[in-house]
Amino acid sequence: MTREEIKSLVRRVVEETEVIDIHTHLFDPSFGKLLLWGIDELLTYHYLIAEAMRFLDMPYDDFWGMSKREQADLIWETLFVKRSPISEAARGVLTTLNKLGLDVSKRDLNAYRSYFESVKLEDYIDRVFELSKVKYVVMTNNPFDEEERRVWLEGRREDPRFKPALRIDPILTDWERTSGIMRSWGYDVMERVEPKTAAEVRRFLNEWIDRMKPVYMAASLPPTFRVPCDEPASILMEEAVLPVAEERKLPVAMMIGVKRSTNPHLRVAGDSVGKASIDSIEYLCRNYPSVKFLLTVLSRENQHELVVAARKFRNLHIFGCWWFLNNPSIVEEITRERMEMLGWSFTAQHSDARVLDQLIYKWAHSKSIIADVLTDKYSDLAETGWVVSEEEMRRDVRMLLGGSFEEFLKMKL
Ligand code: HDL
Ligand code: ZN
């Protein structure tokens, strides 16, 4: 095949391949208002709030005092009307509207609003999964979030397209406060992590694993996260999380490098990035060979060393171009170095979607870049005389978009 023939075949195969989205903040309808969707939620995505605030001199609290609709109007005016929406998050809104069949050239926000007001949620969810070709998403389920906790305790109606993940940040990043909350729930835990406290945290984790049946346990961790050390996070990781992970054969997902509330005035939009310790990740993989670690790190500077670490440990599966990395220029760079050193044994992307409709743009944008990289890689193979069939391409691309993840889950380590 010529390069052009390879390019068009690769694009079609990537476009048609179903996706498993292994980390999102989406919720199925049984969680009520926690499921965000529609144009006003798209426009008030915290990425766009941060970007709009750079052009606004209004007091932060005036913005936060506005209604969702007023915030969306202001962001539309600031990033789309007064300036061309070229940032990744702004362009994403337009990609979603366009793929839904709305006329983006009209720039008519109220016409878009009428469309969203006209759809029935259940039908709309089907349409979003159909357009984005997502087979299922993994949610972020936090038992310490009051609203969400209530749904779990009442018992939720399961939707196979939305799989649970047990999110345990509060245990690993804010033990002082979290130990108080767990004591109020009847767990005999102390701030100082003694064996009894570790046992009670294991009881808590086991109870929520029984309740949620999660795909994995997950935590977002700061750049300062270190194991081993005498911090509560390190002790709780080794004395509570990992023993339960081993016993329940449940992977542990760690997302490392978030500097929370760098600018507290921006609230959910105020987090920044810092370099993670790959030494700590290697320590965990080396000392817990039967635990499966899913890893993504937030700093671009960490990416190469994380790929090298993955070459050393088959119980380390790296995934996604997370958050500040989910931009075309960096997705391309990261995908190339992963493919060049790991072949197919990684998961190229996750959406991190917070708003249901984002699945449409986040996967359209990522697939386009993955297709470009694969065109080069298959062309390089063709130059040696190695011919890859369409069926083999479909097998390969399935690996990158969730297949490797599911194989990793099945491995007997
Ligand atoms: O901690 C996380 O899971 C992050 O993805 C945060 O939710 C962050 O705010 C985000 O949405 N990033 O895309
Ligand atoms: Zn996330």
mmCIF file of N, CA, C and O and ligand atoms in Angstrom, residues 23-25 45-47 140 167 169 218-221 255 258 260 268-271 298 321-324 326 350-354 358 362, ligand 1:
data_model
loop_
_atom_site.group_PDB
_atom_site.id
_atom_site.type_symbol
_atom_site.label_atom_id
_atom_site.label_comp_id
_atom_site.label_asym_id
_atom_site.label_seq_id
_atom_site.Cartn_x
_atom_site.Cartn_y
_atom_site.Cartn_z
ATOM 1 N N HIS A 23 -11.325 6.306 32.307
ATOM 2 C CA HIS A 23 -11.452 7.250 33.430
ATOM 3 C C HIS A 23 -12.289 8.446 33.007
ATOM 4 O O HIS A 23 -11.897 9.206 32.120
ATOM 5 N N THR A 24 -13.447 8.611 33.656
ATOM 6 C CA THR A 24 -14.290 9.794 33.415
ATOM 7 C C THR A 24 -14.899 10.229 34.748
ATOM 8 O O THR A 24 -14.756 9.539 35.759
ATOM 9 N N HIS A 25 -15.591 11.371 34.701
ATOM 10 C CA HIS A 25 -16.335 11.863 35.872
ATOM 11 C C HIS A 25 -17.823 11.865 35.556
ATOM 12 O O HIS A 25 -18.579 12.668 36.090
ATOM 13 N N TYR A 45 -17.432 24.197 31.629
ATOM 14 C CA TYR A 45 -16.393 23.198 31.946
ATOM 15 C C TYR A 45 -15.243 23.951 32.590
ATOM 16 O O TYR A 45 -14.873 25.038 32.121
ATOM 17 N N HIS A 46 -14.658 23.420 33.648
ATOM 18 C CA HIS A 46 -13.709 24.251 34.400
ATOM 19 C C HIS A 46 -12.486 24.639 33.584
ATOM 20 O O HIS A 46 -11.855 25.683 33.841
ATOM 21 N N TYR A 47 -12.166 23.862 32.554
ATOM 22 C CA TYR A 47 -11.072 24.273 31.657
ATOM 23 C C TYR A 47 -11.399 25.645 31.038
ATOM 24 O O TYR A 47 -10.532 26.503 30.923
ATOM 25 N N THR A 140 -16.093 7.912 38.251
ATOM 26 C CA THR A 140 -15.282 8.236 39.437
ATOM 27 C C THR A 140 -16.272 8.293 40.604
ATOM 28 O O THR A 140 -17.067 9.227 40.688
ATOM 29 N N ARG A 167 -13.158 5.625 44.296
ATOM 30 C CA ARG A 167 -12.203 6.732 44.385
ATOM 31 C C ARG A 167 -11.866 6.990 45.851
ATOM 32 O O ARG A 167 -12.760 7.210 46.666
ATOM 33 N N ASP A 169 -9.226 9.193 47.119
ATOM 34 C CA ASP A 169 -8.348 10.340 47.419
ATOM 35 C C ASP A 169 -8.427 10.768 48.884
ATOM 36 O O ASP A 169 -7.384 10.976 49.520
ATOM 37 N N ALA A 218 -9.109 3.914 42.810
ATOM 38 C CA ALA A 218 -8.363 4.993 42.159
ATOM 39 C C ALA A 218 -8.103 6.125 43.135
ATOM 40 O O ALA A 218 -8.878 6.360 44.067
ATOM 41 N N ALA A 219 -7.001 6.851 42.864
ATOM 42 C CA ALA A 219 -6.729 8.074 43.631
ATOM 43 C C ALA A 219 -5.912 9.025 42.767
ATOM 44 O O ALA A 219 -4.998 8.606 42.052
ATOM 45 N N SER A 220 -6.274 10.312 42.843
ATOM 46 C CA SER A 220 -5.441 11.383 42.302
ATOM 47 C C SER A 220 -4.512 11.788 43.431
ATOM 48 O O SER A 220 -4.980 11.973 44.560
ATOM 49 N N LEU A 221 -3.219 11.928 43.131
ATOM 50 C CA LEU A 221 -2.258 12.176 44.197
ATOM 51 C C LEU A 221 -1.374 13.372 43.868
ATOM 52 O O LEU A 221 -1.140 13.664 42.687
ATOM 53 N N MET A 255 -3.210 8.499 39.776
ATOM 54 C CA MET A 255 -3.093 9.638 38.855
ATOM 55 C C MET A 255 -2.327 10.699 39.628
ATOM 56 O O MET A 255 -2.858 11.321 40.545
ATOM 57 N N VAL A 258 -1.108 16.256 40.753
ATOM 58 C CA VAL A 258 -2.035 17.391 40.858
ATOM 59 C C VAL A 258 -1.665 18.268 42.047
ATOM 60 O O VAL A 258 -1.625 17.798 43.178
ATOM 61 N N ARG A 260 -3.308 20.655 44.101
ATOM 62 C CA ARG A 260 -4.679 21.121 44.316
ATOM 63 C C ARG A 260 -4.698 22.596 44.755
ATOM 64 O O ARG A 260 -3.821 23.048 45.463
ATOM 65 N N VAL A 268 -12.756 24.665 41.374
ATOM 66 C CA VAL A 268 -12.431 23.398 40.699
ATOM 67 C C VAL A 268 -11.462 23.622 39.533
ATOM 68 O O VAL A 268 -10.758 22.712 39.104
ATOM 69 N N ALA A 269 -11.374 24.890 39.086
ATOM 70 C CA ALA A 269 -10.462 25.227 37.963
ATOM 71 C C ALA A 269 -9.088 25.661 38.466
ATOM 72 O O ALA A 269 -8.238 26.065 37.680
ATOM 73 N N GLY A 270 -8.857 25.568 39.766
ATOM 74 C CA GLY A 270 -7.654 26.169 40.350
ATOM 75 C C GLY A 270 -6.474 25.244 40.567
ATOM 76 O O GLY A 270 -5.454 25.647 41.130
ATOM 77 N N ASP A 271 -6.557 24.002 40.097
ATOM 78 C CA ASP A 271 -5.462 23.035 40.317
ATOM 79 C C ASP A 271 -4.348 23.219 39.291
ATOM 80 O O ASP A 271 -4.598 23.616 38.152
ATOM 81 N N LEU A 298 0.674 13.666 35.497
ATOM 82 C CA LEU A 298 0.159 14.912 34.931
ATOM 83 C C LEU A 298 1.233 15.765 34.263
ATOM 84 O O LEU A 298 0.940 16.594 33.409
ATOM 85 N N CYS A 321 -3.627 10.618 28.183
ATOM 86 C CA CYS A 321 -2.916 11.903 28.157
ATOM 87 C C CYS A 321 -3.810 12.830 28.970
ATOM 88 O O CYS A 321 -4.796 13.368 28.464
ATOM 89 N N TRP A 322 -3.470 12.916 30.255
ATOM 90 C CA TRP A 322 -4.395 13.419 31.273
ATOM 91 C C TRP A 322 -4.439 14.940 31.341
ATOM 92 O O TRP A 322 -3.367 15.586 31.414
ATOM 93 N N TRP A 323 -5.634 15.547 31.273
ATOM 94 C CA TRP A 323 -5.893 16.923 31.708
ATOM 95 C C TRP A 323 -5.039 17.933 30.923
ATOM 96 O O TRP A 323 -5.296 18.163 29.774
ATOM 97 N N PHE A 324 -3.945 18.447 31.515
ATOM 98 C CA PHE A 324 -3.129 19.478 30.856
ATOM 99 C C PHE A 324 -2.285 18.861 29.724
ATOM 100 O O PHE A 324 -1.593 19.564 29.003
ATOM 101 N N ASN A 326 -3.859 16.693 27.588
ATOM 102 C CA ASN A 326 -4.827 16.278 26.571
ATOM 103 C C ASN A 326 -4.995 17.385 25.528
ATOM 104 O O ASN A 326 -6.089 17.946 25.347
ATOM 105 N N HIS A 350 -7.803 8.379 27.688
ATOM 106 C CA HIS A 350 -9.089 8.347 28.387
ATOM 107 C C HIS A 350 -9.635 9.766 28.241
ATOM 108 O O HIS A 350 -8.873 10.700 27.945
ATOM 109 N N SER A 351 -10.947 9.943 28.403
ATOM 110 C CA SER A 351 -11.481 11.290 28.124
ATOM 111 C C SER A 351 -11.440 12.212 29.339
ATOM 112 O O SER A 351 -11.338 13.421 29.202
ATOM 113 N N ASP A 352 -11.552 11.658 30.534
ATOM 114 C CA ASP A 352 -11.696 12.480 31.741
ATOM 115 C C ASP A 352 -12.964 13.349 31.653
ATOM 116 O O ASP A 352 -13.068 14.361 32.349
ATOM 117 N N ALA A 353 -13.893 12.935 30.809
ATOM 118 C CA ALA A 353 -15.094 13.767 30.576
ATOM 119 C C ALA A 353 -15.837 14.022 31.894
ATOM 120 O O ALA A 353 -15.996 13.118 32.710
ATOM 121 N N ARG A 354 -16.292 15.265 32.047
ATOM 122 C CA ARG A 354 -17.121 15.649 33.203
ATOM 123 C C ARG A 354 -18.556 15.893 32.740
ATOM 124 O O ARG A 354 -19.485 15.860 33.528
ATOM 125 N N GLN A 358 -19.091 15.685 26.160
ATOM 126 C CA GLN A 358 -17.655 15.810 25.868
ATOM 127 C C GLN A 358 -17.098 14.525 25.262
ATOM 128 O O GLN A 358 -16.059 14.553 24.597
ATOM 129 N N LYS A 362 -13.924 14.716 22.759
ATOM 130 C CA LYS A 362 -12.645 14.233 23.284
ATOM 131 C C LYS A 362 -12.168 13.017 22.494
ATOM 132 O O LYS A 362 -10.971 12.884 22.205
HETATM 133 O O1 HDL B 1 -8.423 14.122 39.733
HETATM 134 C C1 HDL B 1 -8.915 13.885 38.631
HETATM 135 O O2 HDL B 1 -9.532 12.830 38.319
HETATM 136 C C2 HDL B 1 -8.788 14.999 37.600
HETATM 137 O O3 HDL B 1 -9.169 14.480 36.317
HETATM 138 C C3 HDL B 1 -9.681 16.165 38.009
HETATM 139 O O4 HDL B 1 -11.019 15.702 38.118
HETATM 140 C C4 HDL B 1 -9.609 17.367 37.074
HETATM 141 O O5 HDL B 1 -10.373 18.412 37.622
HETATM 142 C C5 HDL B 1 -10.106 17.069 35.688
HETATM 143 O O6 HDL B 1 -11.293 17.069 35.438
HETATM 144 N N1 HDL B 1 -9.164 16.846 34.774
HETATM 145 O O7 HDL B 1 -9.500 16.559 33.478
#
